[in-house]
PDB file of C-alpha atoms in Angstrom:
ATOM      1  CA  MET A   1       0.000   0.000   0.000  1.00  0.00           C
ATOM      2  CA  THR A   2       1.299   3.422  -0.916  1.00  0.00           C
ATOM      3  CA  THR A   3       0.788   6.382   1.358  1.00  0.00           C
ATOM      4  CA  ILE A   4       0.837   9.866  -0.112  1.00  0.00           C
ATOM      5  CA  SER A   5       1.276  12.749   2.234  1.00  0.00           C
ATOM      6  CA  LEU A   6       0.356  16.179   0.981  1.00  0.00           C
ATOM      7  CA  LEU A   7       2.079  18.971   2.792  1.00  0.00           C
ATOM      8  CA  PRO A   8       0.567  22.410   2.613  1.00  0.00           C
ATOM      9  CA  ALA A   9       2.264  24.682   0.136  1.00  0.00           C
ATOM     10  CA  PRO A  10       4.552  27.193   1.784  1.00  0.00           C
ATOM     11  CA  HIS A  11       3.003  30.619   2.055  1.00  0.00           C
ATOM     12  CA  PRO A  12       5.109  33.326   0.487  1.00  0.00           C
ATOM     13  CA  GLU A  13       6.235  36.040   2.816  1.00  0.00           C
ATOM     14  CA  PRO A  14       4.089  39.134   2.429  1.00  0.00           C
ATOM     15  CA  THR A  15       5.888  41.723   0.391  1.00  0.00           C
ATOM     16  CA  ALA A  16       5.801  45.294   1.494  1.00  0.00           C
ATOM     17  CA  THR A  17       4.284  47.676  -0.981  1.00  0.00           C
ATOM     18  CA  PRO A  18       6.798  50.405  -1.747  1.00  0.00           C
ATOM     19  CA  ALA A  19       5.907  53.646  -0.034  1.00  0.00           C
ATOM     20  CA  THR A  20       4.370  56.367  -2.147  1.00  0.00           C
ATOM     21  CA  ARG A  21       6.970  58.978  -3.016  1.00  0.00           C
ATOM     22  CA  ILE A  22       5.142  62.209  -2.314  1.00  0.00           C
ATOM     23  CA  LEU A  23       5.912  65.542  -0.695  1.00  0.00           C
ATOM     24  CA  LEU A  24       3.081  67.970   0.101  1.00  0.00           C
ATOM     25  CA  LYS A  25       2.926  71.602   1.105  1.00  0.00           C
ATOM     26  CA  PRO A  26       1.616  72.179   4.596  1.00  0.00           C
ATOM     27  CA  ARG A  27      -1.981  73.304   4.761  1.00  0.00           C
ATOM     28  CA  CYS A  28      -2.113  77.063   4.351  1.00  0.00           C
ATOM     29  CA  ALA A  29      -4.481  79.615   2.893  1.00  0.00           C
ATOM     30  CA  ASP A  30      -2.348  80.443  -0.173  1.00  0.00           C
ATOM     31  CA  ARG A  31      -0.948  77.260  -1.689  1.00  0.00           C
ATOM     32  CA  GLY A  32       0.214  78.694  -5.003  1.00  0.00           C
ATOM     33  CA  MET A  33      -0.074  76.780  -8.282  1.00  0.00           C
ATOM     34  CA  VAL A  34       0.877  73.320  -6.975  1.00  0.00           C
ATOM     35  CA  ASP A  35       0.245  71.549  -3.696  1.00  0.00           C
ATOM     36  CA  GLY A  36       3.285  69.301  -3.773  1.00  0.00           C
ATOM     37  CA  ALA A  37       4.901  66.613  -5.897  1.00  0.00           C
ATOM     38  CA  TRP A  38       4.504  62.914  -6.615  1.00  0.00           C
ATOM     39  CA  TRP A  39       7.233  60.677  -8.033  1.00  0.00           C
ATOM     40  CA  PRO A  40       5.627  57.484  -9.388  1.00  0.00           C
ATOM     41  CA  ARG A  41       7.798  54.440 -10.019  1.00  0.00           C
ATOM     42  CA  SER A  42       6.417  53.806 -13.514  1.00  0.00           C
ATOM     43  CA  ARG A  43       4.136  55.223 -16.194  1.00  0.00           C
ATOM     44  CA  ASP A  44       1.498  52.582 -15.431  1.00  0.00           C
ATOM     45  CA  LEU A  45      -1.241  54.818 -14.060  1.00  0.00           C
ATOM     46  CA  ALA A  46      -3.526  51.901 -13.178  1.00  0.00           C
ATOM     47  CA  SER A  47      -0.913  50.474 -10.802  1.00  0.00           C
ATOM     48  CA  GLU A  48       0.503  53.769  -9.491  1.00  0.00           C
ATOM     49  CA  LEU A  49      -2.673  55.708  -8.746  1.00  0.00           C
ATOM     50  CA  PRO A  50      -4.349  53.449  -6.122  1.00  0.00           C
ATOM     51  CA  SER A  51      -1.638  53.885  -3.466  1.00  0.00           C
ATOM     52  CA  LEU A  52      -1.441  57.633  -4.087  1.00  0.00           C
ATOM     53  CA  VAL A  53      -5.195  58.088  -3.764  1.00  0.00           C
ATOM     54  CA  ALA A  54      -5.411  55.851  -0.695  1.00  0.00           C
ATOM     55  CA  GLY A  55      -2.751  57.934   1.037  1.00  0.00           C
ATOM     56  CA  LEU A  56      -4.298  61.246   0.074  1.00  0.00           C
ATOM     57  CA  ASP A  57      -7.778  60.092   1.132  1.00  0.00           C
ATOM     58  CA  GLU A  58      -6.481  59.987   4.703  1.00  0.00           C
ATOM     59  CA  CYS A  59      -5.183  63.566   4.786  1.00  0.00           C
ATOM     60  CA  TRP A  60      -7.382  65.371   2.237  1.00  0.00           C
ATOM     61  CA  GLY A  61     -10.650  63.474   2.308  1.00  0.00           C
ATOM     62  CA  ARG A  62     -11.972  61.119  -0.332  1.00  0.00           C
ATOM     63  CA  ILE A  63     -10.510  61.742  -3.774  1.00  0.00           C
ATOM     64  CA  THR A  64     -13.303  61.301  -6.336  1.00  0.00           C
ATOM     65  CA  ARG A  65     -11.763  62.291  -9.657  1.00  0.00           C
ATOM     66  CA  VAL A  66      -8.300  62.545 -11.169  1.00  0.00           C
ATOM     67  CA  ALA A  67      -7.277  64.292 -14.384  1.00  0.00           C
ATOM     68  CA  VAL A  68      -3.957  63.705 -16.144  1.00  0.00           C
ATOM     69  CA  ASN A  69      -2.292  64.807 -19.344  1.00  0.00           C
ATOM     70  CA  VAL A  70      -2.184  62.208 -22.125  1.00  0.00           C
ATOM     71  CA  ARG A  71       1.478  62.965 -22.862  1.00  0.00           C
ATOM     72  CA  MET A  72       2.627  61.664 -19.466  1.00  0.00           C
ATOM     73  CA  TRP A  73       0.704  58.371 -19.370  1.00  0.00           C
ATOM     74  CA  PRO A  74       0.659  55.854 -22.253  1.00  0.00           C
ATOM     75  CA  GLU A  75      -2.585  54.219 -21.029  1.00  0.00           C
ATOM     76  CA  ILE A  76      -5.277  55.968 -19.036  1.00  0.00           C
ATOM     77  CA  PRO A  77      -7.946  53.827 -17.383  1.00  0.00           C
ATOM     78  CA  GLU A  78     -11.450  55.279 -16.996  1.00  0.00           C
ATOM     79  CA  LYS A  79     -11.684  54.135 -13.387  1.00  0.00           C
ATOM     80  CA  VAL A  80      -9.159  52.981 -10.806  1.00  0.00           C
ATOM     81  CA  PRO A  81      -9.935  51.134  -7.571  1.00  0.00           C
ATOM     82  CA  ALA A  82      -8.502  52.998  -4.581  1.00  0.00           C
ATOM     83  CA  GLY A  83      -9.107  51.408  -1.228  1.00  0.00           C
ATOM     84  CA  ILE A  84     -12.834  50.978  -0.635  1.00  0.00           C
ATOM     85  CA  HIS A  85     -13.940  53.232  -3.488  1.00  0.00           C
ATOM     86  CA  THR A  86     -13.287  53.829  -7.164  1.00  0.00           C
ATOM     87  CA  VAL A  87     -11.785  56.974  -8.646  1.00  0.00           C
ATOM     88  CA  SER A  88     -12.820  58.299 -12.053  1.00  0.00           C
ATOM     89  CA  VAL A  89      -9.897  59.233 -14.270  1.00  0.00           C
ATOM     90  CA  GLY A  90     -10.088  61.806 -17.038  1.00  0.00           C
ATOM     91  CA  TRP A  91      -7.519  63.283 -19.331  1.00  0.00           C
ATOM     92  CA  PHE A  92      -6.638  66.479 -21.140  1.00  0.00           C
ATOM     93  CA  ASP A  93      -4.046  67.398 -23.712  1.00  0.00           C
ATOM     94  CA  ALA A  94      -3.530  71.113 -24.334  1.00  0.00           C
ATOM     95  CA  GLU A  95      -5.733  72.167 -21.389  1.00  0.00           C
ATOM     96  CA  GLN A  96      -3.456  70.647 -18.738  1.00  0.00           C
ATOM     97  CA  GLU A  97       0.307  70.755 -18.367  1.00  0.00           C
ATOM     98  CA  PRO A  98       2.005  67.392 -19.030  1.00  0.00           C
ATOM     99  CA  ASP A  99       3.500  67.162 -15.537  1.00  0.00           C
ATOM    100  CA  ASP A 100       0.307  68.088 -13.668  1.00  0.00           C
ATOM    101  CA  LEU A 101      -1.938  65.677 -11.775  1.00  0.00           C
ATOM    102  CA  LEU A 102      -5.293  67.197 -10.855  1.00  0.00           C
ATOM    103  CA  LEU A 103      -7.140  65.627  -7.911  1.00  0.00           C
ATOM    104  CA  LEU A 104     -10.692  66.509  -6.908  1.00  0.00           C
ATOM    105  CA  SER A 105     -12.312  65.894  -3.530  1.00  0.00           C
ATOM    106  CA  TYR A 106     -15.783  66.817  -2.315  1.00  0.00           C
ATOM    107  CA  THR A 107     -14.399  67.894   1.046  1.00  0.00           C
ATOM    108  CA  VAL A 108     -11.284  69.824   0.019  1.00  0.00           C
ATOM    109  CA  GLY A 109     -11.806  70.807  -3.592  1.00  0.00           C
ATOM    110  CA  ARG A 110      -8.985  70.857  -6.126  1.00  0.00           C
ATOM    111  CA  TRP A 111      -5.388  69.865  -5.602  1.00  0.00           C
ATOM    112  CA  ASP A 112      -2.575  69.915  -8.164  1.00  0.00           C
ATOM    113  CA  LEU A 113       0.575  67.844  -7.895  1.00  0.00           C
ATOM    114  CA  LEU A 114       3.732  68.036  -9.950  1.00  0.00           C
ATOM    115  CA  VAL A 115       4.364  64.583 -11.411  1.00  0.00           C
ATOM    116  CA  VAL A 116       8.089  63.924 -11.377  1.00  0.00           C
ATOM    117  CA  PRO A 117       8.831  61.610 -14.313  1.00  0.00           C
ATOM    118  CA  PRO A 118       9.515  58.051 -13.107  1.00  0.00           C
ATOM    119  CA  GLU A 119      12.825  57.878 -14.957  1.00  0.00           C
ATOM    120  CA  CYS A 120      14.124  61.053 -13.303  1.00  0.00           C
ATOM    121  CA  ASP A 121      17.407  60.673 -11.431  1.00  0.00           C
ATOM    122  CA  PRO A 122      17.071  60.911  -7.615  1.00  0.00           C
ATOM    123  CA  GLU A 123      18.968  64.184  -7.258  1.00  0.00           C
ATOM    124  CA  ARG A 124      16.756  66.042  -9.721  1.00  0.00           C
ATOM    125  CA  ALA A 125      13.653  64.367  -8.316  1.00  0.00           C
ATOM    126  CA  ALA A 126      14.553  65.563  -4.820  1.00  0.00           C
ATOM    127  CA  ARG A 127      15.048  69.140  -6.083  1.00  0.00           C
ATOM    128  CA  LEU A 128      11.751  69.074  -7.992  1.00  0.00           C
ATOM    129  CA  MET A 129       9.829  67.666  -5.050  1.00  0.00           C
ATOM    130  CA  SER A 130      11.321  70.165  -2.603  1.00  0.00           C
ATOM    131  CA  ALA A 131      10.579  73.090  -4.894  1.00  0.00           C
ATOM    132  CA  ALA A 132       6.976  71.954  -5.453  1.00  0.00           C
ATOM    133  CA  ALA A 133       6.401  71.591  -1.688  1.00  0.00           C
ATOM    134  CA  ASP A 134       7.948  74.969  -0.817  1.00  0.00           C
ATOM    135  CA  VAL A 135       5.183  77.226   0.571  1.00  0.00           C
ATOM    136  CA  HIS A 136       6.829  80.253  -1.045  1.00  0.00           C
ATOM    137  CA  ASN A 137       6.819  78.687  -4.508  1.00  0.00           C
ATOM    138  CA  ARG A 138       4.155  80.096  -6.848  1.00  0.00           C
ATOM    139  CA  GLN A 139       5.318  78.375 -10.050  1.00  0.00           C
ATOM    140  CA  SER A 140       3.240  76.087 -12.248  1.00  0.00           C
ATOM    141  CA  THR A 141       4.333  72.527 -12.946  1.00  0.00           C
ATOM    142  CA  GLY A 142       5.773  73.578 -16.308  1.00  0.00           C
ATOM    143  CA  GLU A 143       7.755  76.413 -14.741  1.00  0.00           C
ATOM    144  CA  LEU A 144       9.089  74.092 -12.036  1.00  0.00           C
ATOM    145  CA  MET A 145      10.238  71.559 -14.621  1.00  0.00           C
ATOM    146  CA  ALA A 146      11.951  74.280 -16.663  1.00  0.00           C
ATOM    147  CA  ASP A 147      13.647  75.942 -13.667  1.00  0.00           C
ATOM    148  CA  ILE A 148      15.005  72.804 -12.041  1.00  0.00           C
ATOM    149  CA  GLY A 149      16.331  71.557 -15.357  1.00  0.00           C
ATOM    150  CA  SER A 150      15.237  68.865 -17.676  1.00  0.00           C
ATOM    151  CA  ALA A 151      14.269  65.946 -15.452  1.00  0.00           C
ATOM    152  CA  ARG A 152      12.985  63.999 -18.420  1.00  0.00           C
ATOM    153  CA  HIS A 153      16.342  62.451 -19.253  1.00  0.00           C
ATOM    154  CA  PRO A 154      16.518  58.956 -17.766  1.00  0.00           C
ATOM    155  CA  THR A 155      19.581  57.787 -15.948  1.00  0.00           C
ATOM    156  CA  ALA A 156      20.959  54.316 -16.405  1.00  0.00           C
ATOM    157  CA  HIS A 157      21.004  53.412 -12.709  1.00  0.00           C
ATOM    158  CA  ALA A 158      18.686  55.612 -10.708  1.00  0.00           C
ATOM    159  CA  ALA A 159      18.740  54.649  -7.033  1.00  0.00           C
ATOM    160  CA  PRO A 160      15.422  54.429  -5.236  1.00  0.00           C
ATOM    161  CA  TRP A 161      14.311  57.467  -3.287  1.00  0.00           C
ATOM    162  CA  ASP A 162      12.184  56.597  -0.291  1.00  0.00           C
ATOM    163  CA  ALA A 163       8.899  58.211   0.552  1.00  0.00           C
ATOM    164  CA  ILE A 164       8.606  61.108   2.888  1.00  0.00           C
TER     165      ILE A 164
END
């Protein structure tokens, strides 16, 4: 007689989701043109947006809609699950700067984030994020990108930059 013993399959260790790389201005009456900066890890909006929205829901209130520029994202989903709700995603071309992410919330209103290109080297990304989160900065996303220098050139070995 043959006995077959089936052992349970080993459970993989849970992997930590990388922290969202974002830097926001403190809440103040006059925020300027941008409210901070976000540095996604890829141009896959469907995978990048849920963690951003989930994090912002906690500090800003429920994000209901997001608008992006078509030149930044190769594929734009109509809806993205974010925690316990779904966010509607829209897009613009000429009406919105390429590096701008517009977020709408019923409780807070409109927020604009500078989107640091994923392939940006860490030094430039840090400068862009700091400038966008500076309460004295009144520049648009396009002006920030131009002033800090071209952050669109990828580097061969960009080191990860941890979330703030």
